[in-house]
CSV table of N, CA and C in Angstrom, one decimal:
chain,number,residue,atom,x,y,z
A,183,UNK,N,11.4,2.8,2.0
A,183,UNK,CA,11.9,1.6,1.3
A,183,UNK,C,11.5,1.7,-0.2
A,184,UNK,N,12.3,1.2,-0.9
A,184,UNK,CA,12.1,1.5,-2.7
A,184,UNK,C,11.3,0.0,-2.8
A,185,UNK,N,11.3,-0.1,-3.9
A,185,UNK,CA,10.9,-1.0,-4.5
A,185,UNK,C,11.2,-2.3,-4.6
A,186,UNK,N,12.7,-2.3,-4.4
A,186,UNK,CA,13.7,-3.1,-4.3
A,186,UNK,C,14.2,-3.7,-3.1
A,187,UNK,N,13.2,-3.2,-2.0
A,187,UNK,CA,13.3,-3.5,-0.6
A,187,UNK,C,14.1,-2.6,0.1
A,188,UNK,N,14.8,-1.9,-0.8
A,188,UNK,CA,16.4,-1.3,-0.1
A,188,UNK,C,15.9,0.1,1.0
A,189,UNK,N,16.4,0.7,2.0
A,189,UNK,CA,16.2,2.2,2.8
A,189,UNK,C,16.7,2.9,2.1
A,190,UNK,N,16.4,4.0,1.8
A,190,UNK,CA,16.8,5.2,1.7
A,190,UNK,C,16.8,6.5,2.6
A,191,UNK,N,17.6,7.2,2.7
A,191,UNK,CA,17.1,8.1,3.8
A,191,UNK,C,16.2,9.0,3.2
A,192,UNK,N,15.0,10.0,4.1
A,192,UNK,CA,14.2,10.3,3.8
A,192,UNK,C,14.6,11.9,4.0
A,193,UNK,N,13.9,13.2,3.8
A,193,UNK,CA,14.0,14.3,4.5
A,193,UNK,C,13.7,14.3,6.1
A,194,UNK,N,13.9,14.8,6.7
A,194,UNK,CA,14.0,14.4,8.3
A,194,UNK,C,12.5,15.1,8.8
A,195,UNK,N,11.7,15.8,7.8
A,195,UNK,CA,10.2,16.5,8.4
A,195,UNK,C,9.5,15.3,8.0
A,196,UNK,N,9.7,13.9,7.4
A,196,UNK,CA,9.2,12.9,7.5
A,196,UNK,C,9.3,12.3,8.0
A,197,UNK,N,10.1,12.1,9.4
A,197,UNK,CA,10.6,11.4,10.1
A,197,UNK,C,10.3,12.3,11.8
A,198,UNK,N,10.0,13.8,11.7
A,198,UNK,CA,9.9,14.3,12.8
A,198,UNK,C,8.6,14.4,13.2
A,199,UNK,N,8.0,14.6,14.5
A,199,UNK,CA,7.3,14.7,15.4
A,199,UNK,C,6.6,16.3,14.9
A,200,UNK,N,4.9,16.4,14.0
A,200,UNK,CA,4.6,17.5,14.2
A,200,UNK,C,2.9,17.5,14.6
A,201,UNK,N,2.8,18.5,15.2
A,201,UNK,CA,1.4,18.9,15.5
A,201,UNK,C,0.4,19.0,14.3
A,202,UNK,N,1.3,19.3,13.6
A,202,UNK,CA,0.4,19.8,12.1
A,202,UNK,C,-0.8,20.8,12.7
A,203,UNK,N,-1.0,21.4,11.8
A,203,UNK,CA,-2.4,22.2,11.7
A,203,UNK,C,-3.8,21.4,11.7
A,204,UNK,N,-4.3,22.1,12.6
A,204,UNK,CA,-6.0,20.7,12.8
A,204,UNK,C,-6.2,19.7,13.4
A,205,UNK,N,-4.7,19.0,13.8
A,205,UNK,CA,-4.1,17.9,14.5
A,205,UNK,C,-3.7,16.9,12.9
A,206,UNK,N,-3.8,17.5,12.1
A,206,UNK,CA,-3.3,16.2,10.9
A,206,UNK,C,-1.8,16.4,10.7
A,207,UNK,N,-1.6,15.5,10.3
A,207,UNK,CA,0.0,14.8,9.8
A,207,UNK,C,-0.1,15.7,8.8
A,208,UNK,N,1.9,16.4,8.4
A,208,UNK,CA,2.1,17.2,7.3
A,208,UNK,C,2.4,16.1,6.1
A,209,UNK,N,2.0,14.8,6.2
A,209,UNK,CA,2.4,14.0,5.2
A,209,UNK,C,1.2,13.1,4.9
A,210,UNK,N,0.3,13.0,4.1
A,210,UNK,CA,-0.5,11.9,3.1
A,210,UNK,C,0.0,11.0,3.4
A,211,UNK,N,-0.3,9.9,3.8
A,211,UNK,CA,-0.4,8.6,3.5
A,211,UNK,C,-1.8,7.8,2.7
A,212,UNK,N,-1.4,7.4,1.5
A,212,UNK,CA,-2.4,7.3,0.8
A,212,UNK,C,-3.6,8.0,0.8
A,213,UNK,N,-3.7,9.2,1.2
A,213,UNK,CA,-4.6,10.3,0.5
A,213,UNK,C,-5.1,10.6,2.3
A,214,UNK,N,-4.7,9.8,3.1
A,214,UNK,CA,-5.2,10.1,4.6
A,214,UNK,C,-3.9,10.7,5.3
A,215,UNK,N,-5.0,11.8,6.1
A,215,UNK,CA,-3.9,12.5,6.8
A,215,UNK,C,-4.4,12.9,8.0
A,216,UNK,N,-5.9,12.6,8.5
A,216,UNK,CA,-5.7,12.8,10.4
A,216,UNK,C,-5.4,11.7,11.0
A,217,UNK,N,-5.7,10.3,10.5
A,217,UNK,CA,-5.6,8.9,11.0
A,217,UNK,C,-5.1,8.2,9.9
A,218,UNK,N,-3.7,8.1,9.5
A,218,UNK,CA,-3.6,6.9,8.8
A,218,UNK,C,-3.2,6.3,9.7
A,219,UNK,N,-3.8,4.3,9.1
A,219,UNK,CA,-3.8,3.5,9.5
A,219,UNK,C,-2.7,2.1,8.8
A,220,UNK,N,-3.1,1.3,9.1
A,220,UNK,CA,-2.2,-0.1,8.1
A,220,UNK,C,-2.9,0.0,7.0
A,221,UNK,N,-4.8,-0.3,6.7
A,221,UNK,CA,-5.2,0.1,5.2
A,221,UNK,C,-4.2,0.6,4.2
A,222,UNK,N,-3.9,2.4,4.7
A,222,UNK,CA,-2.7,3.4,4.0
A,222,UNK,C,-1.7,2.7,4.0
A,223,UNK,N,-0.9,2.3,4.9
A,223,UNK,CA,0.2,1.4,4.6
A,223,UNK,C,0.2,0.6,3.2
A,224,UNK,N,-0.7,-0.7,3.7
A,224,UNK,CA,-0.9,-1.4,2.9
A,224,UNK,C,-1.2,-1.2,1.5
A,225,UNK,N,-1.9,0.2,1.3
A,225,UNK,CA,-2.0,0.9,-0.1
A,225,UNK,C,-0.8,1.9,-0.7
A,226,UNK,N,0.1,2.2,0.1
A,226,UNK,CA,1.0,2.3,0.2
A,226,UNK,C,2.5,1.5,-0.6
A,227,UNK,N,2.1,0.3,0.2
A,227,UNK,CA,3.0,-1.1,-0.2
A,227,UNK,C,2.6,-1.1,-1.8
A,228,UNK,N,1.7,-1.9,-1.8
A,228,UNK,CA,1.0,-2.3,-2.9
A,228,UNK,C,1.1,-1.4,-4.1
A,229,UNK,N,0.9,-0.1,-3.8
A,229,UNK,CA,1.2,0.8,-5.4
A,229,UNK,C,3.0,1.0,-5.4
A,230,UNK,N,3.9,0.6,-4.7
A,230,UNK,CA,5.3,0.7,-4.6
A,230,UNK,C,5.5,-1.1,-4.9
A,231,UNK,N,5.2,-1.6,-5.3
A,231,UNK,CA,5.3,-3.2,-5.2
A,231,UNK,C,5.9,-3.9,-4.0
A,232,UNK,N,5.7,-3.5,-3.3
A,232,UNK,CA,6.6,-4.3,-1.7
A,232,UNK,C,5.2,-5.3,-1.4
A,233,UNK,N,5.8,-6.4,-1.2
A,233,UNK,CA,5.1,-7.8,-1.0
A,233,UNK,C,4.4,-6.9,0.6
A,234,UNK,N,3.0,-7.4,1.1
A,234,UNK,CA,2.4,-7.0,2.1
A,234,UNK,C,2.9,-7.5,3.2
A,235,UNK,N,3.8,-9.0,2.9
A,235,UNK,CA,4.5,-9.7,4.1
A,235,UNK,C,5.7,-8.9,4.4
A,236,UNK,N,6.4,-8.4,3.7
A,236,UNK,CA,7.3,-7.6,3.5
A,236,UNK,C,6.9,-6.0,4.6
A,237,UNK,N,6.0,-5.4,3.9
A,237,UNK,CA,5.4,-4.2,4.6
A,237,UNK,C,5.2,-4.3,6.4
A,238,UNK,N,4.4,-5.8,6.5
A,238,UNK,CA,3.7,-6.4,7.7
A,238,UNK,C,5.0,-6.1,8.9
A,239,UNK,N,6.0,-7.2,7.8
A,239,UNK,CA,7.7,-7.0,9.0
A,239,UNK,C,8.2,-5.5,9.2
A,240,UNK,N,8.1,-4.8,8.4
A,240,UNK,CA,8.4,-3.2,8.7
A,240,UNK,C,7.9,-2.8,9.8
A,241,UNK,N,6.7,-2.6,9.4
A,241,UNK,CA,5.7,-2.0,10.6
A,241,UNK,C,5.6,-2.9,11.6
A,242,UNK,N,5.9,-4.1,12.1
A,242,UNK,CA,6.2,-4.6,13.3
A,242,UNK,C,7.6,-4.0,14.3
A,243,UNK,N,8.6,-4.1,13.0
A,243,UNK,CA,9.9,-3.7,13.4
A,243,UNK,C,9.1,-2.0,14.0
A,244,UNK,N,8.8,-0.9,13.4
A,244,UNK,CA,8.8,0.2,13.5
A,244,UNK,C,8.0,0.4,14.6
A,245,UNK,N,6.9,-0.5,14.8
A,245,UNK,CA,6.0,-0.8,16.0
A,245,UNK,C,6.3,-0.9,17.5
A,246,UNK,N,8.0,-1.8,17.5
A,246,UNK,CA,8.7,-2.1,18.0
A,246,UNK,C,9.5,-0.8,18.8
A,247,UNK,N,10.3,-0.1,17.8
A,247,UNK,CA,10.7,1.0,18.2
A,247,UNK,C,10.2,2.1,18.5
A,248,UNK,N,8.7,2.6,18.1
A,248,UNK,CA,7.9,3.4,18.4
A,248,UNK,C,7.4,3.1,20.0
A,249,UNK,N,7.7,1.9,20.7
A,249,UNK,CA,7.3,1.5,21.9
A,249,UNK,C,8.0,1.6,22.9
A,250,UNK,N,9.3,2.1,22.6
A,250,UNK,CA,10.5,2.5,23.3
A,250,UNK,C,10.5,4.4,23.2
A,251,UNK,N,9.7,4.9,22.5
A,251,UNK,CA,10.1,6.4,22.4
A,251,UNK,C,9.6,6.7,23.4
A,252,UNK,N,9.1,6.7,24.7
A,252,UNK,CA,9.2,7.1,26.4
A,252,UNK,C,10.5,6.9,26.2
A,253,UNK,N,10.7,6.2,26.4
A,253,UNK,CA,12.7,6.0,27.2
A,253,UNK,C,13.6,6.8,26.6
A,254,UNK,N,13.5,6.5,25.4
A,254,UNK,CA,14.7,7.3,24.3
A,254,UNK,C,14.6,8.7,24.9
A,255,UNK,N,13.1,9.1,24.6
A,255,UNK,CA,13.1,10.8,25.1
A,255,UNK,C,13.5,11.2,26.1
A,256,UNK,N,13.4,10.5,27.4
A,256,UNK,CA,13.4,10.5,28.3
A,256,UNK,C,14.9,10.7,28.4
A,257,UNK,N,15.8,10.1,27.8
A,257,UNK,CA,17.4,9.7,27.7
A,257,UNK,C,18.1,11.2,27.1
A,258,UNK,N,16.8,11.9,26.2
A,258,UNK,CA,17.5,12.8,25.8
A,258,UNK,C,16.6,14.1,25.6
A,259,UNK,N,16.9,13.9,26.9
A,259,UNK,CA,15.5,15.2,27.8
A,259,UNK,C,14.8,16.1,27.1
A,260,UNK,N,14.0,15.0,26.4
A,260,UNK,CA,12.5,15.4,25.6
A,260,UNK,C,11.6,16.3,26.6
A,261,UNK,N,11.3,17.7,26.7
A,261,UNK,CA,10.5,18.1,27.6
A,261,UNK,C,9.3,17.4,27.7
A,262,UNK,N,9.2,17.1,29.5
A,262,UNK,CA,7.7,16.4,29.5
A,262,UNK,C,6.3,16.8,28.6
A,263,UNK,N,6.0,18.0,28.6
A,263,UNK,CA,4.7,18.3,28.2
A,263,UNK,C,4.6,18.0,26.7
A,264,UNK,N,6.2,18.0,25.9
A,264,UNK,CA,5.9,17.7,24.5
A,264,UNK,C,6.2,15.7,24.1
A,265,UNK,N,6.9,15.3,25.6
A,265,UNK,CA,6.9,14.2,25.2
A,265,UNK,C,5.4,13.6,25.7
A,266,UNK,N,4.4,14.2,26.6
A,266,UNK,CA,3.3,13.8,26.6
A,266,UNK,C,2.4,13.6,25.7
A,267,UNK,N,2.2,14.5,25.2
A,267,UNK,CA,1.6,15.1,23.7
A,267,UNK,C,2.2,13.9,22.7
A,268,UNK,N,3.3,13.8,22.5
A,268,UNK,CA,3.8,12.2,21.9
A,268,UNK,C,3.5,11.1,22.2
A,269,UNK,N,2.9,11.2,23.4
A,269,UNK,CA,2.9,9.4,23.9
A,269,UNK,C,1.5,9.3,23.7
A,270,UNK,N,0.6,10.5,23.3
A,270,UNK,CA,-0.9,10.7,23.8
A,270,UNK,C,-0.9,10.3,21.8
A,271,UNK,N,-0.1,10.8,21.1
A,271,UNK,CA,-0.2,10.6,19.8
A,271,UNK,C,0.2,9.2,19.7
A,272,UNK,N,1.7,8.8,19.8
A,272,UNK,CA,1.4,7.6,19.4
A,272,UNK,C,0.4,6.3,19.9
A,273,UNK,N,0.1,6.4,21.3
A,273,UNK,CA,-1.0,5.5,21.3
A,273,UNK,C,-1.8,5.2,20.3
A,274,UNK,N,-2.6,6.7,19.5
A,274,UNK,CA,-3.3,6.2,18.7
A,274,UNK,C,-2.5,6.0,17.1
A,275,UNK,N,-1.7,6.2,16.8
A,275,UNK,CA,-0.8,5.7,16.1
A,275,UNK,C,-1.1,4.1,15.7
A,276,UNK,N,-0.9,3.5,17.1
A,276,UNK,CA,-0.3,2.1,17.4
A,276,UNK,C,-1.6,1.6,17.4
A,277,UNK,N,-2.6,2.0,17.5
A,277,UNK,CA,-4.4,1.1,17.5
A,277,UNK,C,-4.4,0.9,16.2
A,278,UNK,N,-3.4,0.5,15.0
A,278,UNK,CA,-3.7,-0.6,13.8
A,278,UNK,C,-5.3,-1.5,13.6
């Protein structure tokens, strides 16, 4: 999201599922990269000017859909042992 509230599409290695090296994310979020949290979010928002209420609804929406990725995978025969490994990540993902 810009600044302006609007989506843009992103590169898709920001949007994909990786193990990363170490177990960290190949992406920073505000300078954290084994556990970012809402904190990074929120510091995130804040140096992009997006109102925090604004941010809050994102990450509920995305919260939302991240709570459905069993099914979806499931729908499009995500091999079990990598969709486990996902469900074992996003849990901690989702402890905000």
């Amino acid at each position: 999201m810009d600044r302006t509230g609007d989506w843009r599409l992103v590169p898709a290695c920001d949007l994909s599922f990786s193990r990363g090296p170490g177990g960290k994310n190949t992406l920073l979020i505000a300078g954290e990269a084994r556990r970012p949290g809402r904190a990074q979010i929120d510091a995130v928002a804040a140096k992009a000017e997006i109102r925090l209420k604004r941010a809050a609804e994102t990450v509920e929406k995305v919260d939302g859909v991240v709570a459905e990725c069993e099914r979806h995978a499931q729908e499009t025969e995500v091999p079990s042992g990598l969709l486990s490994h996902i469900a074992e990540s996003l849990v901690i993902v989702r402890c905000w």
